[in-house]
Coordinates of C-alpha atoms in Angstrom, one line a residue:
Chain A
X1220 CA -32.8 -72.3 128.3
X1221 CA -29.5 -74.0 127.5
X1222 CA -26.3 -73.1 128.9
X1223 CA -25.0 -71.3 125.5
X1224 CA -28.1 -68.9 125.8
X1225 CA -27.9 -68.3 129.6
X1226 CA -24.4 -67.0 129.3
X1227 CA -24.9 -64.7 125.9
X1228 CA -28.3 -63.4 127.8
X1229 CA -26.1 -63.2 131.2
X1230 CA -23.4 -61.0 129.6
X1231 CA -25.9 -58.8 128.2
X1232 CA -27.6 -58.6 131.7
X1233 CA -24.1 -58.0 132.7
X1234 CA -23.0 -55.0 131.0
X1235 CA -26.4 -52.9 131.4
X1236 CA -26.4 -53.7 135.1
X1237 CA -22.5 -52.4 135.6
X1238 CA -23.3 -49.6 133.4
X1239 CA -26.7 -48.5 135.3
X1240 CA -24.8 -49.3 138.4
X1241 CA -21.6 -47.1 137.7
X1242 CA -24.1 -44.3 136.5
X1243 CA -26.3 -44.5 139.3
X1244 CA -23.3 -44.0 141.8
X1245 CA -22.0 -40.7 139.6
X1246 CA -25.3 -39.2 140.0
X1247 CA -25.7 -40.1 144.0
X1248 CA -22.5 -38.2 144.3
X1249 CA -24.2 -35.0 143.0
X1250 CA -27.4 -35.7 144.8
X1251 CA -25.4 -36.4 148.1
X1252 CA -24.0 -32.8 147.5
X1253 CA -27.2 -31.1 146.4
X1254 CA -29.3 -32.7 149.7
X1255 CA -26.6 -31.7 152.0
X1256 CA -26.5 -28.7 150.8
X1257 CA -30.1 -28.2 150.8
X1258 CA -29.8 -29.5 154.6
X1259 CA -27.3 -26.7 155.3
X1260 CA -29.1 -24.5 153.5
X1261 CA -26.8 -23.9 150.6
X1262 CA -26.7 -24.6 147.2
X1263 CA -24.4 -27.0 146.1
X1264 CA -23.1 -27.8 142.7
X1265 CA -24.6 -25.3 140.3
X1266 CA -22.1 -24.5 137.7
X1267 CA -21.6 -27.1 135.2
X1268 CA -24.4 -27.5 133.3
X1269 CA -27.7 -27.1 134.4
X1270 CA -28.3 -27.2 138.0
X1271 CA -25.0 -29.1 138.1
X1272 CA -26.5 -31.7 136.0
X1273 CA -23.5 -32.5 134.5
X1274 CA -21.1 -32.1 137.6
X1275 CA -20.3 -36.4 137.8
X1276 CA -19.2 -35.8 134.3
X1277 CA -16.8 -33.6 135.2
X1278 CA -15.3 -35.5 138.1
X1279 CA -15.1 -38.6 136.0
X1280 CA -12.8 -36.8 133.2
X1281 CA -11.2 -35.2 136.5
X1282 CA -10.7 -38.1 137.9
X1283 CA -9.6 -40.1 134.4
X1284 CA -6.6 -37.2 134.1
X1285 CA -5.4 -36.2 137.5
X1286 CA -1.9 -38.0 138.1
X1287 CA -1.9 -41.5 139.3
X1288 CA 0.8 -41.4 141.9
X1289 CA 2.4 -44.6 143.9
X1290 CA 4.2 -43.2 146.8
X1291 CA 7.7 -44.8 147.3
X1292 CA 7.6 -47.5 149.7
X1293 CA 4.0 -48.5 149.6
X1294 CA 4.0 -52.8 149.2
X1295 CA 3.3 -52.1 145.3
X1296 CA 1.1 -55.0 144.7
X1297 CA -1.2 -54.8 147.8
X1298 CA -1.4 -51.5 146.9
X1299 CA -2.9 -51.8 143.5
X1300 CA -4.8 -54.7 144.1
X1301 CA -6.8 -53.7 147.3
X1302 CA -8.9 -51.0 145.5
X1303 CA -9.5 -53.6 142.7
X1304 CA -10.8 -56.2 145.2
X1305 CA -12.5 -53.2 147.6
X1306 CA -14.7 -52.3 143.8
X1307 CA -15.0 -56.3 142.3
X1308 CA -16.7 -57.4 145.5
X1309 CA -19.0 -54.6 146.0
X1310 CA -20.0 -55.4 142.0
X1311 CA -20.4 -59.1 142.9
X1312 CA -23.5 -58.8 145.0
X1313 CA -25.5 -57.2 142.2
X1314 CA -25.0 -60.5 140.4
X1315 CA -27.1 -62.2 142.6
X1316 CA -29.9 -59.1 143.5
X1317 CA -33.3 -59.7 140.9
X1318 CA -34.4 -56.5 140.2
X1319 CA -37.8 -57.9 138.7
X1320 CA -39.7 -60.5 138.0
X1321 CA -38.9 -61.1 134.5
X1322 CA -39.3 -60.2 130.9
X1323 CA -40.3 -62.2 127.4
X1324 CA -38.2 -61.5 124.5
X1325 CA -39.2 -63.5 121.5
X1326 CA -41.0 -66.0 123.5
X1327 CA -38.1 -66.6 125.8
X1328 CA -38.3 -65.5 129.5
X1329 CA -35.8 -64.0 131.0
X1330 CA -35.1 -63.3 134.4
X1331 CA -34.6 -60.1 135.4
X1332 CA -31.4 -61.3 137.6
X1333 CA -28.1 -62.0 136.4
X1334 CA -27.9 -65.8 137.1
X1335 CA -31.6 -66.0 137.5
X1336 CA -32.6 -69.1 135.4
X1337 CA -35.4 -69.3 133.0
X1338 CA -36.9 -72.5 132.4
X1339 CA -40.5 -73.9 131.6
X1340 CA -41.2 -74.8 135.0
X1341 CA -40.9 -71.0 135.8
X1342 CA -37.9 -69.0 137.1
X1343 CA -35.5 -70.1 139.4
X1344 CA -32.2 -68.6 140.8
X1345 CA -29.0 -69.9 143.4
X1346 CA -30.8 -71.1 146.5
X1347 CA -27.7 -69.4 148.9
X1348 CA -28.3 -65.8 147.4
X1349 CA -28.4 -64.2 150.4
X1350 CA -25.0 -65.9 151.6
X1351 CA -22.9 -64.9 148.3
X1352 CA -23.7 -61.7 149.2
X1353 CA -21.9 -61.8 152.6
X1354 CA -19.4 -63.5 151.8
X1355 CA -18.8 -60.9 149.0
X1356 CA -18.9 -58.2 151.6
X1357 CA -16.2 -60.4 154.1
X1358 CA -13.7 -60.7 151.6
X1359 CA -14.5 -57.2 150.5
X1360 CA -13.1 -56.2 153.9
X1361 CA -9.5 -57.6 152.8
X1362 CA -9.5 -54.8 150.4
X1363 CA -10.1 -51.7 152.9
X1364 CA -7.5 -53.8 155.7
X1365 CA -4.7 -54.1 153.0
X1366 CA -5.4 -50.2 151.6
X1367 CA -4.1 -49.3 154.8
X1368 CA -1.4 -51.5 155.5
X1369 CA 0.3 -51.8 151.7
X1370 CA 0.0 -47.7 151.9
X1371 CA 2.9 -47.7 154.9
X1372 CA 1.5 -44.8 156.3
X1373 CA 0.1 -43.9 160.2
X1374 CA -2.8 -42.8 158.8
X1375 CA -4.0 -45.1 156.5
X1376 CA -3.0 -48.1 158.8
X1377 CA -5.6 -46.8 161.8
X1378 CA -8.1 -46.1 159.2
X1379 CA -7.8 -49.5 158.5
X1380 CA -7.5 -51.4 161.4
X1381 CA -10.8 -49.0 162.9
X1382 CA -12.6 -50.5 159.6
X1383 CA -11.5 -53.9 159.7
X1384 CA -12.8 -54.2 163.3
X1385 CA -15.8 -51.9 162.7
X1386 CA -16.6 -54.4 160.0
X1387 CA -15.6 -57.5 161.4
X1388 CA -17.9 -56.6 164.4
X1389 CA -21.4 -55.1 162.6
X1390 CA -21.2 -58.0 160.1
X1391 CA -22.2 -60.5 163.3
X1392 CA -25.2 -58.3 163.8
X1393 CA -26.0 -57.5 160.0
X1394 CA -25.9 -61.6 159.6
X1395 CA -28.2 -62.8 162.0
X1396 CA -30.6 -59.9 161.7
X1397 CA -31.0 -61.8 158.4
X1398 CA -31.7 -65.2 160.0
X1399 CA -35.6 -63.9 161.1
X1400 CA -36.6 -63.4 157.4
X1401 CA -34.8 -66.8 156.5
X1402 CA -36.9 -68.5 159.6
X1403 CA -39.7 -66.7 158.2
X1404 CA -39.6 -67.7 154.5
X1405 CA -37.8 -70.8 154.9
X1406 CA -35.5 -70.2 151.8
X1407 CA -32.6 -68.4 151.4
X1408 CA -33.4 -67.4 147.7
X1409 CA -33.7 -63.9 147.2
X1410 CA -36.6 -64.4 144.6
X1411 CA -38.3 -66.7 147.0
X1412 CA -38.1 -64.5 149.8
X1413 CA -39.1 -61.8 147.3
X1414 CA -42.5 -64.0 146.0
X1415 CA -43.6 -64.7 149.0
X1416 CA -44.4 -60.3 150.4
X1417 CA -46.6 -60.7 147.0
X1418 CA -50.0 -60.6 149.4
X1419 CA -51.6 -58.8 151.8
X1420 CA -51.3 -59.6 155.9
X1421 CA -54.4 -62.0 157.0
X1422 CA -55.1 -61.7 160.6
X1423 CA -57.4 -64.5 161.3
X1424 CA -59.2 -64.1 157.9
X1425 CA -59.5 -60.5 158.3
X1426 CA -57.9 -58.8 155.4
X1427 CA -55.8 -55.6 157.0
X1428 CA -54.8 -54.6 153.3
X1429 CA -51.3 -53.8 154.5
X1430 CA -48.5 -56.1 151.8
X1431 CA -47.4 -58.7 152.9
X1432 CA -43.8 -57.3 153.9
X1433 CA -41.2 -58.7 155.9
X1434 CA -40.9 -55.2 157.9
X1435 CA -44.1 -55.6 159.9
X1436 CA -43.4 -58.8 161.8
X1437 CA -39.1 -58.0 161.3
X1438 CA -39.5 -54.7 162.2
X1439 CA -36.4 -55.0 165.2
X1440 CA -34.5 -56.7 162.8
X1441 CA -34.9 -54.5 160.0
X1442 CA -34.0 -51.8 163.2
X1443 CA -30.9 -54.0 163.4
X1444 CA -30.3 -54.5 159.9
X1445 CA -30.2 -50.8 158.9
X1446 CA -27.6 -49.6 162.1
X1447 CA -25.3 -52.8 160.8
X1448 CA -25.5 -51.7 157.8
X1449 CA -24.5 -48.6 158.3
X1450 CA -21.3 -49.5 159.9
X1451 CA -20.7 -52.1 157.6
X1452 CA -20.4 -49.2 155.0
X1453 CA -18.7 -46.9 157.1
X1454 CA -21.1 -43.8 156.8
X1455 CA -21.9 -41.5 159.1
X1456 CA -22.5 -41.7 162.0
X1457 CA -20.5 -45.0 161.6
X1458 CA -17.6 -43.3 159.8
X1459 CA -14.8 -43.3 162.1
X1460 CA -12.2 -45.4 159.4
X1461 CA -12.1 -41.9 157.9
X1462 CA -12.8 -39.5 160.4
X1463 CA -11.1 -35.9 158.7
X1464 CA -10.3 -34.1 161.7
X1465 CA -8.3 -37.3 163.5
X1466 CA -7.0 -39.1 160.2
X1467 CA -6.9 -37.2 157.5
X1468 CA -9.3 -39.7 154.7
X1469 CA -8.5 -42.8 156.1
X1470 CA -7.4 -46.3 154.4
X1471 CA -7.9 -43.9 150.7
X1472 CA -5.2 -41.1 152.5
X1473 CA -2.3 -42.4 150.2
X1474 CA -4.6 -42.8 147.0
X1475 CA -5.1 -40.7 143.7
X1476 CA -7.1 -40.6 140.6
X1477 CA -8.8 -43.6 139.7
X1478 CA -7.2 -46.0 142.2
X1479 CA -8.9 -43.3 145.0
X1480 CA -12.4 -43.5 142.5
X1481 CA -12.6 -47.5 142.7
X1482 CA -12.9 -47.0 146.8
X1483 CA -15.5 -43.9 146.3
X1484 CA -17.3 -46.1 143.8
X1485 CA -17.0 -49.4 146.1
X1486 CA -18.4 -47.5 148.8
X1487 CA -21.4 -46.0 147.0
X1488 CA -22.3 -49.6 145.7
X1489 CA -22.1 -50.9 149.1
X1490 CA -24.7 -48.4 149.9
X1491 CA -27.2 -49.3 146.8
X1492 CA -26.5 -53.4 147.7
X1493 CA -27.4 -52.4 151.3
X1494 CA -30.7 -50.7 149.6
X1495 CA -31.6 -53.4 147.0
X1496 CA -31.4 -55.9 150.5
X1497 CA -33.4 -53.9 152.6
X1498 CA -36.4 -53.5 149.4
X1499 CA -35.8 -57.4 148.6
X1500 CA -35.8 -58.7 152.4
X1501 CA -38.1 -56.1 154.0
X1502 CA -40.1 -53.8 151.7
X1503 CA -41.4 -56.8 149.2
X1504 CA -38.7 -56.4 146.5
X1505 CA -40.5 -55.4 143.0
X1506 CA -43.9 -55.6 144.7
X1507 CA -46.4 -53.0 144.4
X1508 CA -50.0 -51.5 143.9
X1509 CA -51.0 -52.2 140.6
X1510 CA -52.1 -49.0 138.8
X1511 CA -54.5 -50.3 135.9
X1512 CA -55.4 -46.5 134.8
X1513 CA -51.5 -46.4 133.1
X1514 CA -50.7 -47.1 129.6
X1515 CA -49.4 -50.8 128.9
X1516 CA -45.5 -49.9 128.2
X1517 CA -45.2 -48.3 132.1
X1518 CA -47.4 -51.1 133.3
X1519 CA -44.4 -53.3 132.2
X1520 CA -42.1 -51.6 133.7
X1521 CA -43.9 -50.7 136.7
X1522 CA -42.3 -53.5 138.9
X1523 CA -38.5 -52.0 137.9
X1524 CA -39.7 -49.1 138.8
X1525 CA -41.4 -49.5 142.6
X1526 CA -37.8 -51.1 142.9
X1527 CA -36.1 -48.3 141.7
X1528 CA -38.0 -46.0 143.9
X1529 CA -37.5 -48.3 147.3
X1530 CA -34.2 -48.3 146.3
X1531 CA -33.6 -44.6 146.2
X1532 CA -35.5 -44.2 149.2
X1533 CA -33.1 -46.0 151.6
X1534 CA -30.3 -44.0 149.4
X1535 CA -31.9 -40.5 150.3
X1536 CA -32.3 -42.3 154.0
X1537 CA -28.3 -42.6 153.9
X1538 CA -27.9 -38.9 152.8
X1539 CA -30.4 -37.2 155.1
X1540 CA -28.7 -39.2 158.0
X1541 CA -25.7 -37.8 157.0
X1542 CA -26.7 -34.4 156.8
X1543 CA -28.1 -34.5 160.5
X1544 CA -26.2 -36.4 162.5
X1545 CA -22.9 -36.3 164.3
X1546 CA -20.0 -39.3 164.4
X1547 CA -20.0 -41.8 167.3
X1548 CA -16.7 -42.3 169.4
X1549 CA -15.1 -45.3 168.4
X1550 CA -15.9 -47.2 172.5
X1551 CA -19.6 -46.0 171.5
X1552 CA -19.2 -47.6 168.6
X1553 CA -18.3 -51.1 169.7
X1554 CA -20.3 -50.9 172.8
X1555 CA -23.2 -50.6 170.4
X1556 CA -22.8 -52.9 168.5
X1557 CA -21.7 -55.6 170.8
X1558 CA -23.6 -55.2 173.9
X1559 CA -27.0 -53.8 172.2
X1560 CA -27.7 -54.8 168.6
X1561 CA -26.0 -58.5 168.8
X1562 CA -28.1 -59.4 171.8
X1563 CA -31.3 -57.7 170.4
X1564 CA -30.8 -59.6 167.0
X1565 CA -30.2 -62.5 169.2
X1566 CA -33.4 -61.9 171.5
X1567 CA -35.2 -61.5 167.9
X1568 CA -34.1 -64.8 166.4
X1569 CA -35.1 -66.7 170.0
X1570 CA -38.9 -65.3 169.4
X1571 CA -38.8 -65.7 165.9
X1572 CA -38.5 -69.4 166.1
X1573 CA -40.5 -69.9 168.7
X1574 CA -43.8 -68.5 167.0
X1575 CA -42.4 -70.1 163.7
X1576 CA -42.6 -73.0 166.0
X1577 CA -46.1 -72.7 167.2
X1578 CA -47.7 -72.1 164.3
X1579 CA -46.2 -75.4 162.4
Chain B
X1437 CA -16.6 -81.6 131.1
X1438 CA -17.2 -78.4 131.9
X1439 CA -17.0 -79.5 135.4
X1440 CA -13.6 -81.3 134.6
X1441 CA -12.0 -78.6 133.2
X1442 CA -13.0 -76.1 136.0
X1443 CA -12.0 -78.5 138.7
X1444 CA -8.5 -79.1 137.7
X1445 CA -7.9 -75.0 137.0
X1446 CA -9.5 -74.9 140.8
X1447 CA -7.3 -77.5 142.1
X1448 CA -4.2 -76.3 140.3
X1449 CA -4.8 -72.5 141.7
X1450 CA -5.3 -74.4 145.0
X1451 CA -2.0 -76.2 145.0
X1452 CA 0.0 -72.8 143.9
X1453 CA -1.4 -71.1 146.4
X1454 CA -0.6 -74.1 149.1
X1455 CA 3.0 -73.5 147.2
X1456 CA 3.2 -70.0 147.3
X1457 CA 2.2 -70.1 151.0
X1458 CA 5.4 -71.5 152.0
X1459 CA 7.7 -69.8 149.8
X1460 CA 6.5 -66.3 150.4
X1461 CA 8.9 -64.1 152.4
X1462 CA 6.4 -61.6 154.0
X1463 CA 3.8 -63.1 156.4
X1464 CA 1.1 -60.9 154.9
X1465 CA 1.6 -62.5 151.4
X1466 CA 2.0 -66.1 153.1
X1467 CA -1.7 -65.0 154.9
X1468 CA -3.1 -63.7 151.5
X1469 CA -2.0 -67.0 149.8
X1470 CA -4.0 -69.0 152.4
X1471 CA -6.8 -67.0 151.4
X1472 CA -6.4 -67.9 147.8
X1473 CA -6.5 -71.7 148.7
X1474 CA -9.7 -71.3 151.1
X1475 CA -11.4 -69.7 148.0
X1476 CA -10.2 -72.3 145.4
X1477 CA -11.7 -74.9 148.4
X1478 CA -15.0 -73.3 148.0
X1479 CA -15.0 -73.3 144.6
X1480 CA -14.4 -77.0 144.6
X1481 CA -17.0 -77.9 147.0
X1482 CA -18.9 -75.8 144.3
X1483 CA -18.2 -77.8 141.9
X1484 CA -19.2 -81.1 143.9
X1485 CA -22.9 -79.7 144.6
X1486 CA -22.0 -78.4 148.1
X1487 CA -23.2 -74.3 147.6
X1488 CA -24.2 -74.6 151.2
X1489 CA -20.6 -75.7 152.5
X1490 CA -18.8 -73.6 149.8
X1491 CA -21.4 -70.2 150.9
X1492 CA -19.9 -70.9 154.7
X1493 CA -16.7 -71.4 154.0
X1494 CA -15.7 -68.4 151.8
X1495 CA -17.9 -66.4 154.9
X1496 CA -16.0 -68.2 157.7
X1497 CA -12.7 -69.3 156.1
X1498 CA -11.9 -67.1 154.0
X1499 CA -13.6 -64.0 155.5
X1500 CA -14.1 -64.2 159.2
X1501 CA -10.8 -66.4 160.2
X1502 CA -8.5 -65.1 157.2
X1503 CA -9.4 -61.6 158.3
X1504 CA -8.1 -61.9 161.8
X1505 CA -4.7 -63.4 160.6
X1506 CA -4.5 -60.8 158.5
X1507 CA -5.2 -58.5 161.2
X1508 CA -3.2 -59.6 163.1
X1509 CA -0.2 -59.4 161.0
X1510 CA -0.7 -55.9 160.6
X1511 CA -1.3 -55.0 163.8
X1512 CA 2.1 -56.5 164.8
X1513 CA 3.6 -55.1 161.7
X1514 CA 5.2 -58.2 161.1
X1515 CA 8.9 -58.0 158.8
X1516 CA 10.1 -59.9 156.3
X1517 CA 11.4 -63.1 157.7
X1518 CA 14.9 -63.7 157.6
X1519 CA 15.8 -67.0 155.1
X1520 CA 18.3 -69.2 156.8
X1521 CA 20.1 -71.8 154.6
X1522 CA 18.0 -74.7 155.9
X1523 CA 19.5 -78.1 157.5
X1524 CA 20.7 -80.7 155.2
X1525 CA 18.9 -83.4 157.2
X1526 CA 15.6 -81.7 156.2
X1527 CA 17.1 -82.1 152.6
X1528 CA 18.2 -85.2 152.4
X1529 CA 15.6 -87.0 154.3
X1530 CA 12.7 -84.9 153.4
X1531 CA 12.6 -85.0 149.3
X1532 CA 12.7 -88.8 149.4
X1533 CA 10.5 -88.9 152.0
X1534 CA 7.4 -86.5 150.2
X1535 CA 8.4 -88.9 147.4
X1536 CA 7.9 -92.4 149.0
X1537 CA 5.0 -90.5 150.0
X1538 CA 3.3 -89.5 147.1
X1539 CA 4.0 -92.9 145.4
X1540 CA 2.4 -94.4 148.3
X1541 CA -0.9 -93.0 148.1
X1542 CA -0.7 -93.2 144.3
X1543 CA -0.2 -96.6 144.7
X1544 CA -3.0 -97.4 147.4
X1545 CA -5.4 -95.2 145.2
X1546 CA -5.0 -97.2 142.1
X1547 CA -5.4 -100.4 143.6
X1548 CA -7.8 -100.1 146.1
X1549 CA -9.7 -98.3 143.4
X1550 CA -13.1 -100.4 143.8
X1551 CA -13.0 -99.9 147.2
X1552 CA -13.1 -96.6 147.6
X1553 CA -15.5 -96.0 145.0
X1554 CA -15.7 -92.6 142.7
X1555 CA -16.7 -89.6 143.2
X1556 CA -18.7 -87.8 140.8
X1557 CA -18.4 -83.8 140.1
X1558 CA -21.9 -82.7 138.9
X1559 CA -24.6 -81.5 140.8
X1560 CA -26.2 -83.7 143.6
X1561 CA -28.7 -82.2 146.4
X1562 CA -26.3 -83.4 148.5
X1563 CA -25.2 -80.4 150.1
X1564 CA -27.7 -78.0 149.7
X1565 CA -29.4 -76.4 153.0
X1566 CA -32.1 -78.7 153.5
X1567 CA -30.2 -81.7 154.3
X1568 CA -27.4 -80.2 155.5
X1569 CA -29.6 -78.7 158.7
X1570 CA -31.6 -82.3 158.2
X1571 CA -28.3 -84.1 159.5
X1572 CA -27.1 -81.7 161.7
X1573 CA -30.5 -80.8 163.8
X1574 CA -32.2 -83.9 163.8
X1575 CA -29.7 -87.4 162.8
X1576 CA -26.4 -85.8 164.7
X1577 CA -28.5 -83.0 167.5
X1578 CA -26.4 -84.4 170.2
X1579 CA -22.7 -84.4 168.9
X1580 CA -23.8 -81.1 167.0
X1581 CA -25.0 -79.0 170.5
X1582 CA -21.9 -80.9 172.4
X1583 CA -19.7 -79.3 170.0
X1584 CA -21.2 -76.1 170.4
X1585 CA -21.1 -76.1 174.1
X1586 CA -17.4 -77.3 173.8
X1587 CA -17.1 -74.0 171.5
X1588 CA -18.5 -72.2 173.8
X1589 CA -16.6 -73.2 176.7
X1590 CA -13.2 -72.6 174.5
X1591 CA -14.9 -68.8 174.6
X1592 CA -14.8 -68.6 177.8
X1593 CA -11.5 -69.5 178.6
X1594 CA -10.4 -67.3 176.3
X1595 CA -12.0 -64.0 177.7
X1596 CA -11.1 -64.9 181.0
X1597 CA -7.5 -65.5 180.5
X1598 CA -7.7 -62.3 178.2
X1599 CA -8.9 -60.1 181.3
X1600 CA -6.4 -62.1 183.8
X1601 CA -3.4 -59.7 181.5
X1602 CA -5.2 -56.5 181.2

């Protein structure tokens, strides 16, 4: 593969993944509405077209035509860049998430990863993956800090400043929760890390059938993980920065249209890289039973879709969550995550390398 | 010369944002410059075959550190500074002086050109995470923990004189 036909393939890749993306985020919407609503035993959107199939539709055209007001006084360029950086970084991390294995087209493989590589001596990707996509997330907090400050406004400013430090915080324990798998795999490749859950668990020769997924030794840190995460997308029960009864929506209070949609969007993405993580770190990426009895086109596409589904599954975790439980107090909320999940991720690093360790 | 070409528009976003740093009225914009230059930093150690050191310093640079200054700022709710007219000294001694300056280094760079040798922009294995953790773990341990216990003890201080106030 030369450089001329990794980019042509790579801006391919890159369209139909932002589309899929920005489609997959309209429909969560509706099926955030629908579960919640089934939770509190309602019905949610019904009305536009069946079984409200068609209600992200409508909010996108709503959202496309509603006025798109600047308030006076707002820093005018902060204000318009934030929710520009807030939605580019969230986009960023999908460049680096493989979604598959790979696929031959005309005798050329390609990667099922936007800057995967595809060469004869098989396929390769970045070997700091899993770092891009933190760093993408820490400078994605300078769009959420900014929101609040370029908006001049009480409101916006505290939502802010609670999400800046909510973030700043859980991204310590989201980060080293990480560092088990990487002492684990010894590679900070996502396809790597994703290759190696291929097997099944051998205790002493004994085959116990269960994959070979990073959950069952991680299981603390993917504990860890999951609660960071959380925060670091500030859902419930982590989502003080835009508590309603105490600050009205937050960093987004000062924000209409489209400029409000590019946060809404940015946060749904967040949730669906925090998904694709979890599946690729924990739950063995594309990796799954294979089911020989199926016809040979879904046998091809049977790895996108075990993806899809573990991807989904930490999605309808997200909702259901939602739907049950109530919002932390903000002390709670950095007592948490200071004084319980940073020394557990640490305690879980410590034993990590020591049986790492022992059995080199 | 793909490398070439994406090193100079890195360095030259680099250098405007060093620029705009200083002439930015607003701290926050001054902050948000600094930013830009950390980022254009990565990029370059990007384009040297460093991933590892560019990876850590958009994450600590120009997220972790960056983000406090700008928190900071906004937490203070910092104005717009007010421009004074500047001393005359700083004018008349200080553009000759970046001058001599620049045509010093110039100078030493192009004749002690063999000695310093070149530096290549294309991909080593250089810094990559392998040997960076080889050098730091195992050919510079001690220097590497002293440092850490130096960091450490800087964290202290620092909480203690922080509870001393409240």
């Amino acid at each position: 593969m030369d450089i001329k036909t990794f980019i042509i393939v790579a801006v391919i890749k890159i369209v139909l993944v932002v589309f899929i993306m920005l489609t997959g985020v309209a429909y969560t919407t509706l099926l955030e509405r629908k579960l919640v609503a089934r939770i509190q035993n309602r019905w949610g959107p019904t009305r536009v077209g069946p079984f409200g199939l068609l209600q992200p539709l409508a909010d996108g055209v709503k959202f496309i035509l509603k006025e798109d007001l600047v308030p006076d006084n707002v820093h005018k360029f902060l204000y318009i860049l934030s929710p520009m950086l807030a939605l580019a970084m969230s986009l960023i991390a999908f460049a680096i998430i493989p979604f598959g294995d790979s696929v031959t087209v005309r005798g050329m493989t390609i990667p099922l990863q936007i800057t995967g590589w595809g060469g004869a001596s098989g396929n390769s990707d970045i070997n700091i993956g899993l770092l891009i996509i933190l760093g993408a997330t820490s400078i994605g907090v300078y769009g959420i800090a900014l929101a609040g400050w370029s908006s001049n406004s009480k409101y916006s400013l505290l939502g802010s400043l609670r999400a800046s430090a909510q973030m700043i915080s859980y991204e310590l324990a989201l980060g080293l929760s990480l560092v088990g798998i990487l002492l684990l795999s010894g590679s900070m490749s996502l396809r790597e890390i994703v290759k190696q859950q291929s097997n099944t668990w051998m205790i002493g020769g004994f085959n116990t059938h269960l994959p070979h997924w990073y959950i069952f030794p991680q299981f603390i840190a993917f504990f860890i993980y999951l609660m960071a995460a959380y925060a670091e997308t500030n859902r419930i029960p982590f989502d003080l920065p835009e508590a309603e009864t105490e600050l009205v929506a937050g960093y987004h209070t000062e924000y209409s249209s489209m400029k409000f949609a590019m946060f809404f969007m940015a946060e749904y993405l967040n949730m669906f890289t925090v998904g694709c993580l979890a599946t690729l770190l924990f739950f063995g990426g594309w990796h799954g039973p294979a089911l020989p009895f199926l016809p040979p086109l879904l046998q091809a596409i049977l790895p996108l879709l075990y993806f899809a589904a573990k991807v989904l599954f930490f999605i309808f975790v997200y909702i259901w969550v939602r739907g049950t439980l109530p919002r932390f107090r903000y002390d709670q909320l950095m007592a948490f995550g200071w004084k319980f999940l940073l020394p557990l991720a640490i305690a879980n690093i410590i034993v990590t390398s020591f049986i790492v360790a022992w059995r080199a | 010369m793909v490398h070439q070409v994406l090193f100079i528009v890195f360095g030259l976003i680099c250098v405007a944002g060093a620029v705009n740093l200083l002439v930015q009225r607003h701290p926050i914009n001054s902050a948000l410059s600094l930013v830009v230059v950390m980022a254009s930093l990565a990029l370059i150690y990007l384009l040297l075959g460093a991933e590892f050191v560019a990876a850590i310093q958009v994450i600590v640079y120009a997220g972790a550190i960056m983000v406090l200054f700008v928190f900071v700022i906004m937490l203070l709710n910092a104005g717009s500074e007010e421009r004074s007219s500047g001393s005359r000294i700083a004018l008349l001694l200080g553009v000759p002086g970046v001058l001599v300056l620049g045509c010093l280094i110039g100078w030493i760079m192009i004749n002690n050109n063999k000695q310093l040798g070149g530096v290549s922009i294309a991909a080593t294995d250089f810094g990559e995470t392998h040997p960076i953790a080889r050098l730091l773990f195992r050919d510079f341990l001690l220097p590497f923990e002293i440092t850490s216990i130096l960091i450490l003890i800087a964290i202290m201080g620092a909480v203690v004189l922080g509870k001393r106030e409240g």
